[in-house]
Coordinates of C-alpha atoms (C1' of nucleotides) in Angstrom, one line a residue:
Chain A
X276 CA -1.3 -6.2 -14.9
X277 CA -4.4 -6.7 -17.0
X278 CA -2.8 -9.9 -18.1
X279 CA -3.6 -11.2 -14.7
X280 CA -7.3 -10.5 -15.1
X281 CA -9.6 -13.4 -15.3
X282 CA -11.7 -11.6 -17.9
X283 CA -15.0 -12.1 -16.2
X284 CA -17.5 -9.6 -14.8
X285 CA -18.5 -11.3 -11.6
X286 CA -18.3 -10.8 -7.9
X287 CA -16.4 -14.0 -7.2
X288 CA -13.8 -13.1 -9.8
X289 CA -13.4 -9.6 -8.4
X290 CA -12.9 -11.0 -4.9
X291 CA -10.3 -13.5 -6.2
X292 CA -8.5 -10.8 -8.1
X293 CA -8.2 -8.8 -4.8
X294 CA -7.3 -11.5 -2.3
X295 CA -6.6 -14.6 -4.4
X296 CA -2.9 -14.1 -4.9
X297 CA -0.5 -16.3 -3.1
X298 CA 0.0 -15.5 0.6
X299 CA -2.7 -12.8 0.6
X300 CA -5.3 -14.7 2.6
X301 CA -2.7 -15.7 5.2
X302 CA -1.7 -12.1 5.6
X303 CA -5.3 -11.2 6.1
X304 CA -5.7 -14.1 8.6
X305 CA -3.0 -12.7 10.7
X306 CA -4.3 -9.1 10.5
X307 CA -7.7 -10.4 11.6
X308 CA -6.1 -11.0 15.0
X309 CA -5.0 -7.4 15.2
X310 CA -2.8 -4.7 13.6
X311 CA 0.7 -6.0 12.8
X312 CA 4.0 -4.5 11.9
X313 CA 5.9 -5.6 8.8
X314 CA 8.3 -7.5 11.0
X315 CA 5.5 -9.2 12.9
X316 CA 3.9 -10.4 9.7
X317 CA 7.3 -11.7 8.4
X318 CA 7.7 -13.6 11.6
X319 CA 4.2 -15.0 11.6
X320 CA 4.7 -16.1 8.0
X321 CA 8.3 -17.5 8.2
X322 CA 8.4 -18.8 4.7
X323 CA 7.2 -15.6 2.9
X324 CA 9.8 -13.9 0.8
X325 CA 10.1 -10.2 1.9
X326 CA 9.5 -8.9 -1.6
X327 CA 6.2 -10.9 -1.8
X328 CA 5.1 -9.6 1.6
X329 CA 5.7 -6.0 0.5
X330 CA 4.1 -6.5 -2.9
X331 CA 1.0 -8.1 -1.3
X332 CA 0.7 -5.3 1.3
X333 CA 0.7 -2.8 -1.5
X334 CA -1.9 -4.7 -3.5
X335 CA -4.1 -5.1 -0.5
X336 CA -3.9 -1.4 0.2
X337 CA -4.7 -0.7 -3.4
X338 CA -7.8 -3.0 -3.0
X339 CA -8.9 -1.1 0.1
X340 CA -8.5 -4.2 2.3
X341 CA -5.5 -3.1 4.3
X342 CA -4.4 0.3 5.6
X343 CA -1.0 1.5 6.7
X344 CA -1.1 3.4 9.9
X345 CA 1.8 5.3 11.6
X346 CA 2.2 4.6 15.3
X347 CA 3.3 7.3 17.6
X348 CA 6.2 5.5 19.3
X349 CA 8.4 4.7 16.4
X350 CA 7.1 2.6 13.6
X351 CA 4.0 1.8 11.6
X352 CA 1.4 -1.0 11.5
X353 CA -0.8 -2.5 8.9
X354 CA -4.4 -3.1 9.8
X355 CA -7.5 -4.2 8.0
X356 CA -10.0 -1.7 6.8
X357 CA -13.7 -2.1 7.5
X358 CA -13.9 -3.8 4.1
X359 CA -11.1 -6.1 5.0
X360 CA -12.7 -7.0 8.3
X361 CA -15.8 -8.2 6.4
X362 CA -13.6 -11.1 5.4
X363 CA -13.6 -12.5 8.9
X364 CA -16.5 -14.9 8.6
X365 CA -15.1 -16.1 5.2
X366 CA -11.7 -16.8 6.6
X367 CA -13.1 -18.5 9.6
X368 CA -15.3 -20.7 7.4
X369 CA -12.3 -21.5 5.2
X370 CA -10.4 -22.5 8.3
X371 CA -13.2 -24.8 9.4
X372 CA -13.4 -26.3 5.9
X373 CA -9.6 -26.9 5.7
X374 CA -9.5 -28.3 9.2
X375 CA -11.4 -31.3 8.1
X376 CA -8.7 -32.5 5.8
X377 CA -5.7 -31.5 7.8
X378 CA -3.4 -34.5 8.1
X379 CA -0.4 -34.7 10.3
X380 CA 2.0 -31.8 10.2
X381 CA 5.1 -31.9 8.0
X382 CA 8.2 -31.9 10.1
X383 CA 8.9 -28.3 8.9
X384 CA 5.4 -27.0 9.6
X385 CA 5.2 -24.4 12.3
X386 CA 2.3 -23.2 14.5
X387 CA 2.3 -19.5 15.0
X388 CA 0.5 -17.4 17.6
X389 CA -1.7 -15.8 15.0
X390 CA -2.6 -19.0 13.2
X391 CA -3.4 -20.7 16.5
X392 CA -5.5 -17.7 17.6
X393 CA -7.5 -17.9 14.4
X394 CA -7.8 -21.7 14.7
X395 CA -9.4 -21.3 18.1
X396 CA -11.8 -18.7 16.7
X397 CA -12.7 -21.1 13.9
X398 CA -13.4 -23.9 16.3
X399 CA -15.2 -21.8 18.9
X400 CA -18.9 -22.7 19.5
X401 CA -20.5 -19.8 21.3
X402 CA -23.7 -21.8 21.9
X403 CA -21.9 -24.8 23.4
X404 CA -19.2 -22.8 25.3
X405 CA -19.0 -22.7 29.0
X406 CA -17.2 -19.9 30.8
X407 CA -13.6 -20.7 31.6
X408 CA -10.1 -19.3 31.6
X409 CA -7.4 -21.4 30.0
X410 CA -3.8 -21.1 29.2
X411 CA -2.8 -23.1 26.2
X412 CA 0.7 -23.9 25.1
X413 CA 1.6 -25.3 21.7
X414 CA 5.3 -25.5 20.9
X415 CA 6.7 -22.0 21.7
X416 CA 3.3 -20.4 21.5
X417 CA 1.4 -19.6 24.7
X418 CA -2.1 -18.2 24.6
X419 CA -4.5 -17.1 27.3
X420 CA -8.0 -18.3 26.2
X421 CA -10.9 -16.8 28.0
X422 CA -14.5 -17.7 27.5
X423 CA -17.1 -15.5 29.2
X424 CA -20.8 -15.1 28.3
X425 CA -20.4 -17.0 25.0
X426 CA -17.6 -14.6 24.0
X427 CA -14.1 -15.6 23.2
X428 CA -11.0 -13.6 24.1
X429 CA -7.5 -14.8 23.1
X430 CA -4.4 -13.0 24.3
X431 CA -1.0 -13.9 23.1
X432 CA 1.4 -14.4 26.0
X433 CA 4.4 -15.7 24.0
X434 CA 5.5 -14.2 21.8
X435 CA 3.9 -11.2 23.6
X436 CA 1.5 -9.1 21.5
X437 CA -0.6 -6.2 22.8
X438 CA -4.1 -7.5 23.5
X439 CA -6.7 -6.3 21.0
X440 CA -9.0 -4.8 23.5
X441 CA -6.1 -3.1 25.2
X442 CA -6.5 -4.9 28.6
X443 CA -4.3 -7.5 29.9
X444 CA -6.0 -10.6 31.3
X445 CA -6.2 -10.5 35.0
X446 CA -6.1 -13.3 37.5
X447 CA -4.9 -16.8 37.1
X448 CA -6.1 -19.2 34.5
X449 CA -8.2 -22.1 35.8
X450 CA -6.4 -24.6 33.6
X451 CA -2.9 -24.5 32.1
X452 CA -2.2 -27.2 29.5
X453 CA 0.1 -28.0 26.7
X454 CA -1.0 -29.6 23.4
X455 CA 0.7 -31.2 20.4
X456 CA -0.8 -30.9 16.9
X457 CA -2.7 -34.1 17.7
X458 CA -5.1 -31.8 19.5
X459 CA -7.0 -31.6 16.2
X460 CA -8.4 -35.1 17.0
X461 CA -9.8 -33.7 20.2
X462 CA -11.3 -30.7 18.4
X463 CA -12.9 -33.1 15.9
X464 CA -14.3 -35.2 18.6
X465 CA -12.4 -38.3 17.5
X466 CA -10.4 -38.4 20.7
X467 CA -11.8 -37.8 24.2
X468 CA -9.7 -35.4 26.3
X469 CA -8.9 -38.1 28.8
X470 CA -7.6 -40.3 26.0
X471 CA -5.6 -37.5 24.7
X472 CA -3.9 -37.0 28.0
X473 CA -3.2 -40.7 28.1
X474 CA -1.7 -40.5 24.6
X475 CA 0.4 -37.5 25.6
X476 CA -1.4 -35.4 23.1
X477 CA -2.5 -33.1 25.9
X478 CA -0.6 -32.4 29.1
X479 CA -2.2 -30.7 32.1
X480 CA 0.3 -28.4 33.8
X481 CA -2.1 -27.1 36.5
X482 CA -5.8 -27.0 37.2
X483 CA -8.5 -29.6 37.1
X484 CA -8.2 -32.0 34.2
X485 CA -12.0 -32.1 34.0
X486 CA -11.9 -28.6 32.5
X487 CA -10.5 -30.2 29.4
X488 CA -14.0 -31.5 28.7
X489 CA -15.3 -28.0 28.9
X490 CA -12.6 -27.0 26.5
X491 CA -13.5 -29.8 24.0
X492 CA -17.1 -28.7 24.1
X493 CA -16.3 -25.1 23.6
X494 CA -14.0 -25.7 20.7
X495 CA -15.2 -28.2 18.2
X496 CA -15.3 -28.8 14.5
X497 CA -17.2 -31.9 13.3
X498 CA -15.2 -34.5 11.6
X499 CA -16.3 -34.9 8.0
X500 CA -19.2 -37.4 7.7
X501 CA -18.2 -38.0 4.1
X502 CA -15.0 -40.0 4.7
X503 CA -12.5 -38.2 2.8
X504 CA -10.6 -40.3 0.2
X505 CA -7.1 -39.0 -0.4
X506 CA -4.4 -40.4 -2.4
X507 CA -1.2 -40.1 -0.6
Chain B
X283 CA 5.7 -29.8 -4.6
X284 CA 6.6 -29.2 -1.0
X285 CA 8.2 -26.1 -2.2
X286 CA 4.7 -24.6 -2.7
X287 CA 3.8 -25.4 0.9
X288 CA 3.2 -22.4 3.2
X289 CA 4.9 -24.3 6.0
X290 CA 2.2 -23.8 8.6
X291 CA -0.1 -26.2 10.4
X292 CA -3.4 -24.5 10.3
X293 CA -6.8 -24.9 8.8
X294 CA -6.8 -21.8 6.7
X295 CA -3.4 -22.7 5.3
X296 CA -4.7 -26.2 4.4
X297 CA -7.7 -24.7 2.7
X298 CA -5.6 -22.3 0.7
X299 CA -3.2 -25.0 -0.4
X300 CA -6.2 -27.0 -1.7
X301 CA -8.2 -24.3 -3.4
X302 CA -6.0 -21.2 -3.4
X303 CA -4.2 -21.8 -6.7
X304 CA -5.0 -19.5 -9.6
X305 CA -8.3 -20.4 -11.3
X306 CA -9.3 -23.1 -8.8
X307 CA -12.1 -21.1 -7.1
X308 CA -13.6 -20.1 -10.4
X309 CA -13.7 -23.7 -11.5
X310 CA -15.4 -24.5 -8.2
X311 CA -17.8 -21.6 -8.8
X312 CA -18.9 -23.1 -12.1
X313 CA -19.2 -26.6 -10.7
X314 CA -21.4 -25.3 -7.9
X315 CA -24.0 -24.7 -10.6
X316 CA -23.9 -28.3 -11.7
X317 CA -21.6 -31.0 -13.2
X318 CA -19.7 -29.8 -16.2
X319 CA -17.7 -31.3 -18.9
X320 CA -14.1 -30.3 -19.6
X321 CA -15.3 -28.3 -22.6
X322 CA -18.1 -26.7 -20.7
X323 CA -15.6 -25.4 -18.1
X324 CA -13.3 -24.2 -20.8
X325 CA -16.1 -22.2 -22.4
X326 CA -17.2 -20.9 -19.1
X327 CA -13.6 -19.7 -18.4
X328 CA -12.6 -18.4 -21.8
X329 CA -9.3 -17.1 -20.6
X330 CA -8.0 -20.2 -18.8
X331 CA -5.2 -22.1 -20.5
X332 CA -6.1 -25.7 -21.2
X333 CA -3.1 -27.0 -19.4
X334 CA -4.0 -25.1 -16.3
X335 CA -7.5 -26.3 -16.5
X336 CA -6.4 -29.9 -16.6
X337 CA -3.8 -29.4 -13.9
X338 CA -6.3 -27.8 -11.6
X339 CA -8.9 -30.5 -12.1
X340 CA -6.3 -33.1 -11.2
X341 CA -5.3 -31.2 -8.1
X342 CA -8.9 -30.7 -7.0
X343 CA -9.5 -34.4 -7.5
X344 CA -6.4 -35.1 -5.4
X345 CA -7.8 -32.8 -2.7
X346 CA -11.1 -34.6 -2.7
X347 CA -13.0 -31.5 -3.9
X348 CA -13.8 -32.7 -7.4
X349 CA -14.8 -36.1 -8.8
X350 CA -14.5 -37.3 -12.4
X351 CA -17.7 -39.2 -13.4
X352 CA -18.2 -41.1 -16.7
X353 CA -21.5 -40.4 -18.3
X354 CA -23.3 -43.1 -20.2
X355 CA -24.0 -41.3 -23.4
X356 CA -20.5 -40.5 -24.6
X357 CA -18.3 -38.4 -22.4
X358 CA -17.5 -37.7 -18.7
X359 CA -18.2 -34.8 -16.4
X360 CA -16.5 -33.2 -13.4
X361 CA -18.6 -32.7 -10.3
X362 CA -18.1 -31.5 -6.8
X363 CA -17.8 -34.0 -4.0
X364 CA -19.7 -33.5 -0.8
X365 CA -16.6 -31.9 0.6
X366 CA -16.4 -29.6 -2.4
X367 CA -20.1 -28.6 -2.1
X368 CA -19.4 -27.4 1.5
X369 CA -17.6 -24.5 -0.2
X370 CA -20.9 -23.1 -1.5
X371 CA -21.6 -20.7 1.4
X372 CA -18.0 -19.6 1.2
X373 CA -18.0 -18.9 -2.5
X374 CA -21.3 -17.1 -2.2
X375 CA -20.0 -15.0 0.6
X376 CA -16.9 -14.2 -1.4
X377 CA -19.1 -13.2 -4.3
X378 CA -21.1 -10.8 -2.1
X379 CA -17.9 -9.4 -0.7
X380 CA -16.4 -8.9 -4.2
X381 CA -19.6 -7.4 -5.6
X382 CA -19.2 -4.4 -3.4
X383 CA -16.1 -3.2 -5.2
X384 CA -17.0 -4.2 -8.7
X385 CA -16.4 -1.3 -11.0
X386 CA -17.5 -1.1 -14.5
X387 CA -16.6 -4.0 -16.7
X388 CA -13.4 -4.0 -18.8
X389 CA -14.3 -4.0 -22.5
X390 CA -12.9 -7.5 -22.7
X391 CA -14.8 -8.8 -19.7
X392 CA -17.5 -11.4 -20.4
X393 CA -20.5 -12.6 -18.4
X394 CA -21.0 -16.3 -18.6
X395 CA -24.1 -18.3 -17.8
X396 CA -22.5 -20.0 -14.8
X397 CA -21.1 -16.8 -13.3
X398 CA -24.4 -15.0 -13.7
X399 CA -26.2 -17.9 -12.1
X400 CA -23.9 -17.8 -9.1
X401 CA -24.2 -14.0 -9.0
X402 CA -28.0 -14.4 -8.7
X403 CA -27.5 -16.9 -5.9
X404 CA -25.2 -14.5 -4.1
X405 CA -27.7 -11.7 -4.3
X406 CA -30.8 -13.8 -3.5
X407 CA -32.6 -12.8 -0.3
X408 CA -34.9 -15.7 0.7
X409 CA -36.5 -13.7 3.4
X410 CA -37.3 -10.7 1.2
X411 CA -38.1 -12.7 -2.0
X412 CA -41.6 -12.8 -3.5
X413 CA -42.6 -15.6 -5.7
X414 CA -42.1 -14.8 -9.4
X415 CA -40.9 -16.2 -12.7
X416 CA -38.4 -14.2 -14.7
X417 CA -36.5 -14.6 -17.8
X418 CA -33.3 -12.6 -17.7
X419 CA -31.0 -11.8 -20.6
X420 CA -27.5 -10.4 -20.2
X421 CA -25.5 -10.3 -23.4
X422 CA -25.8 -13.8 -25.0
X423 CA -26.8 -15.4 -21.7
X424 CA -30.4 -16.2 -21.1
X425 CA -31.6 -17.5 -17.7
X426 CA -34.9 -18.6 -16.4
X427 CA -35.1 -17.4 -12.8
X428 CA -37.9 -18.8 -10.7
X429 CA -38.6 -17.9 -7.1
X430 CA -41.1 -20.0 -5.3
X431 CA -41.6 -20.3 -1.5
X432 CA -38.3 -18.5 -0.8
X433 CA -36.4 -20.9 -3.0
X434 CA -34.5 -19.9 -6.0
X435 CA -34.2 -22.0 -9.2
X436 CA -32.1 -20.8 -12.1
X437 CA -32.2 -22.6 -15.4
X438 CA -29.8 -21.8 -18.3
X439 CA -31.7 -21.3 -21.5
X440 CA -28.8 -20.0 -23.6
X441 CA -26.4 -21.6 -23.8
X442 CA -28.6 -24.5 -22.9
X443 CA -27.5 -26.7 -20.0
X444 CA -29.4 -29.5 -18.4
X445 CA -31.3 -28.2 -15.3
X446 CA -29.9 -29.3 -12.1
X447 CA -33.1 -30.8 -10.8
X448 CA -33.7 -32.6 -14.0
X449 CA -36.9 -30.8 -14.9
X450 CA -37.3 -28.1 -17.5
X451 CA -39.2 -25.0 -16.4
X452 CA -42.8 -25.1 -17.5
X453 CA -45.1 -22.3 -18.5
X454 CA -44.3 -18.8 -19.5
X455 CA -42.2 -16.3 -17.5
X456 CA -44.2 -13.5 -16.0
X457 CA -41.5 -11.0 -16.9
X458 CA -38.8 -11.1 -19.6
X459 CA -36.2 -8.5 -19.4
X460 CA -32.7 -7.7 -20.6
X461 CA -30.0 -6.1 -18.5
X462 CA -26.6 -4.5 -19.0
X463 CA -23.8 -4.8 -16.4
X464 CA -25.2 -1.6 -14.9
X465 CA -27.7 -3.9 -13.3
X466 CA -25.3 -4.0 -10.3
X467 CA -26.5 -0.6 -9.3
X468 CA -30.0 -2.0 -9.1
X469 CA -28.8 -4.9 -7.0
X470 CA -27.0 -2.6 -4.7
X471 CA -30.0 -0.4 -4.4
X472 CA -28.3 2.7 -5.8
X473 CA -30.6 2.7 -8.8
X474 CA -34.4 2.2 -8.7
X475 CA -35.7 -0.2 -11.3
X476 CA -37.7 2.5 -13.1
X477 CA -34.6 4.7 -13.3
X478 CA -32.7 1.8 -14.6
X479 CA -35.2 1.4 -17.4
X480 CA -35.0 5.1 -18.2
X481 CA -31.3 4.8 -18.3
X482 CA -31.5 1.8 -20.6
X483 CA -29.7 -0.4 -18.0
X484 CA -32.8 -2.6 -18.0
X485 CA -35.2 -3.3 -20.8
X486 CA -38.5 -5.0 -20.4
X487 CA -39.3 -7.3 -23.3
X488 CA -42.6 -8.5 -22.0
X489 CA -44.6 -8.5 -18.8
X490 CA -45.4 -6.0 -16.2
X491 CA -42.5 -3.6 -15.5
X492 CA -43.7 -3.4 -11.8
X493 CA -42.3 -6.9 -11.4
X494 CA -38.9 -5.4 -11.6
X495 CA -39.5 -4.0 -8.1
X496 CA -40.1 -7.5 -6.9
X497 CA -36.9 -8.6 -8.6
X498 CA -34.9 -5.8 -7.0
X499 CA -36.2 -6.8 -3.6
X500 CA -35.5 -10.5 -4.1
X501 CA -32.0 -9.9 -5.3
X502 CA -30.1 -7.4 -3.3
X503 CA -26.6 -6.8 -2.0
X504 CA -26.1 -3.7 0.2
X505 CA -23.7 -1.1 -1.1
X506 CA -20.8 -0.7 1.3
X507 CA -21.5 1.8 4.0
X508 CA -17.7 2.4 4.3
X509 CA -17.3 4.4 1.1
X510 CA -14.6 2.5 -0.6
X511 CA -11.5 4.5 -1.5
X512 CA -9.7 3.2 -4.5
X513 CA -6.8 4.7 -6.3
X514 CA -7.3 4.4 -10.0
Chain C
dC110 C1' 16.3 -3.7 14.8
dC111 C1' 12.7 -1.8 11.3
dG112 C1' 10.9 -1.6 6.7
dG113 C1' 11.7 -2.6 3.0
dA114 C1' 14.4 -2.8 -2.2
dT115 C1' 17.3 -5.4 -5.4
dC116 C1' 19.0 -9.3 -7.8
dC117 C1' 18.7 -13.8 -9.8
dG118 C1' 17.7 -18.8 -10.5
dA119 C1' 13.6 -21.9 -10.3
dA120 C1' 9.0 -22.8 -10.8
dT121 C1' 4.5 -21.5 -12.6
dC122 C1' 1.5 -19.4 -15.8
dG123 C1' -0.3 -18.1 -20.4
dA124 C1' -0.8 -18.8 -25.4
dT125 C1' -0.7 -21.7 -29.0
dA126 C1' -0.2 -25.9 -31.4
dC127 C1' -1.0 -30.5 -31.6
dT128 C1' -2.9 -35.5 -30.7
dG129 C1' -5.7 -39.9 -29.6
Chain D
dC192 C1' -14.2 -34.3 -26.8
dA193 C1' -10.6 -34.3 -23.6
dG194 C1' -6.8 -33.4 -23.0
dT195 C1' -0.7 -33.0 -23.9
dA196 C1' 3.3 -30.7 -25.5
dT197 C1' 5.9 -26.9 -26.1
dC198 C1' 7.9 -22.5 -25.1
dG199 C1' 8.3 -17.6 -23.9
dA200 C1' 6.6 -14.3 -20.3
dT201 C1' 5.7 -13.8 -15.4
dT202 C1' 5.9 -14.6 -10.9
dC203 C1' 7.8 -16.8 -6.9
dG204 C1' 11.4 -17.9 -3.7
dG205 C1' 15.8 -17.2 -1.4
dA206 C1' 19.4 -14.4 -0.4
dT207 C1' 21.5 -10.2 0.1
dC208 C1' 21.8 -5.4 0.7
dC209 C1' 20.5 -0.7 2.2
dG210 C1' 18.8 3.7 4.4
dG211 C1' 16.8 5.1 8.7

DNA sequence: CCGGATCCGAATCGATACTG
DNA sequence: CAGTATCGATTCGGATCCGG
């Protein structure tokens, strides 16, 4: 295994040796949402081979990033250690960085509940957020998105996952809407919410469409000023 | 190449597809210090195979992270684009994160000028820094480390590299000292500078040893409070 | 169903050699 | 100086299988 060493004595190198292997950071991304079972992770990462998943989980435990916890009612879950949770700002920053060059989705690309949850966290602007209670649908994924006092709470409705805090969201959402991947143009500010509705990128199921403006203010990632040049 | 896709539509996934391949982040780390030639990168990453280096450089250009720039007097350099430079806070945060679990160096581990430069940047605390002018030696690497008005300037003396700003540091350093990798215990606060001198972790070549205390205050990464458990 | 382990072909990585 | 070319060693990906 020393053959995989980068041969340098440096903090960045150490970090990359611990979490730089293929799939590792995506496992961590999902675990940042909450503890997950092996099967949950496999479903959230549809293209990961099962042997890679178990290998990575072992390596991440070895590195002190992930912990294996037995759960009383049949089963066990993987969860981040305190050390692993320190990666949250880094993963969020990486998500913001990558967002800027996201193109259109491949036909085979999926949006999972955990990745969408983290995407909302990357885009959340506490200082610009107004209190609101949304229900967001993207493909098969349904999320309850609650903003209160500059704090974001995301609960997965479908597929259902236990809320992190332990409480289920009460009451009715003020706005229920569905989005296509084109919503990224709304998040980047290139497309106004009303125009997105007109272009069928967003669809209001119930509630006041004007709340979409609040949503767009609360969840925003600036488009890159340096016009990205990409060879196709 | 689509076989290497993670199959998800998500900012983190996009980022990892762009900079998550083996060696990529270490190339970026070195380029964050300044533009580098192919040969410079190869020397800074002694264990990278040359075909991997050229493959990564091509991929990073394709992703808009790196640019290839011809230089007037014979040769060409690679440099980060504006998009690539946005990774600086992420790489620094990763370096701080990884620093916490750095053990002792393998016998074959090396310390390079660029990795040490970035290590100093990760550890730099602008708010706690006092103005000073150091010369630091670690192995074959010699660095001029200047702190002025809460700003850090690192110049590579050996091996010599053109300073980023274009100016060579003037005057004499106030303190010249040599360090072994054990300096990480000083950076983490586990070892007082004086004790480090007594333990031969640090050696003052010239200047007032009391300046080492300023250095330790200016460059600091807290040890993990959550005592890391690592299986050996 | 959960939590993997095993097997095998395909792709990538690593080391060295070589070239304009 | 700035890379290609080659080739064996590893790892990855996809599928199947297995014990609870």
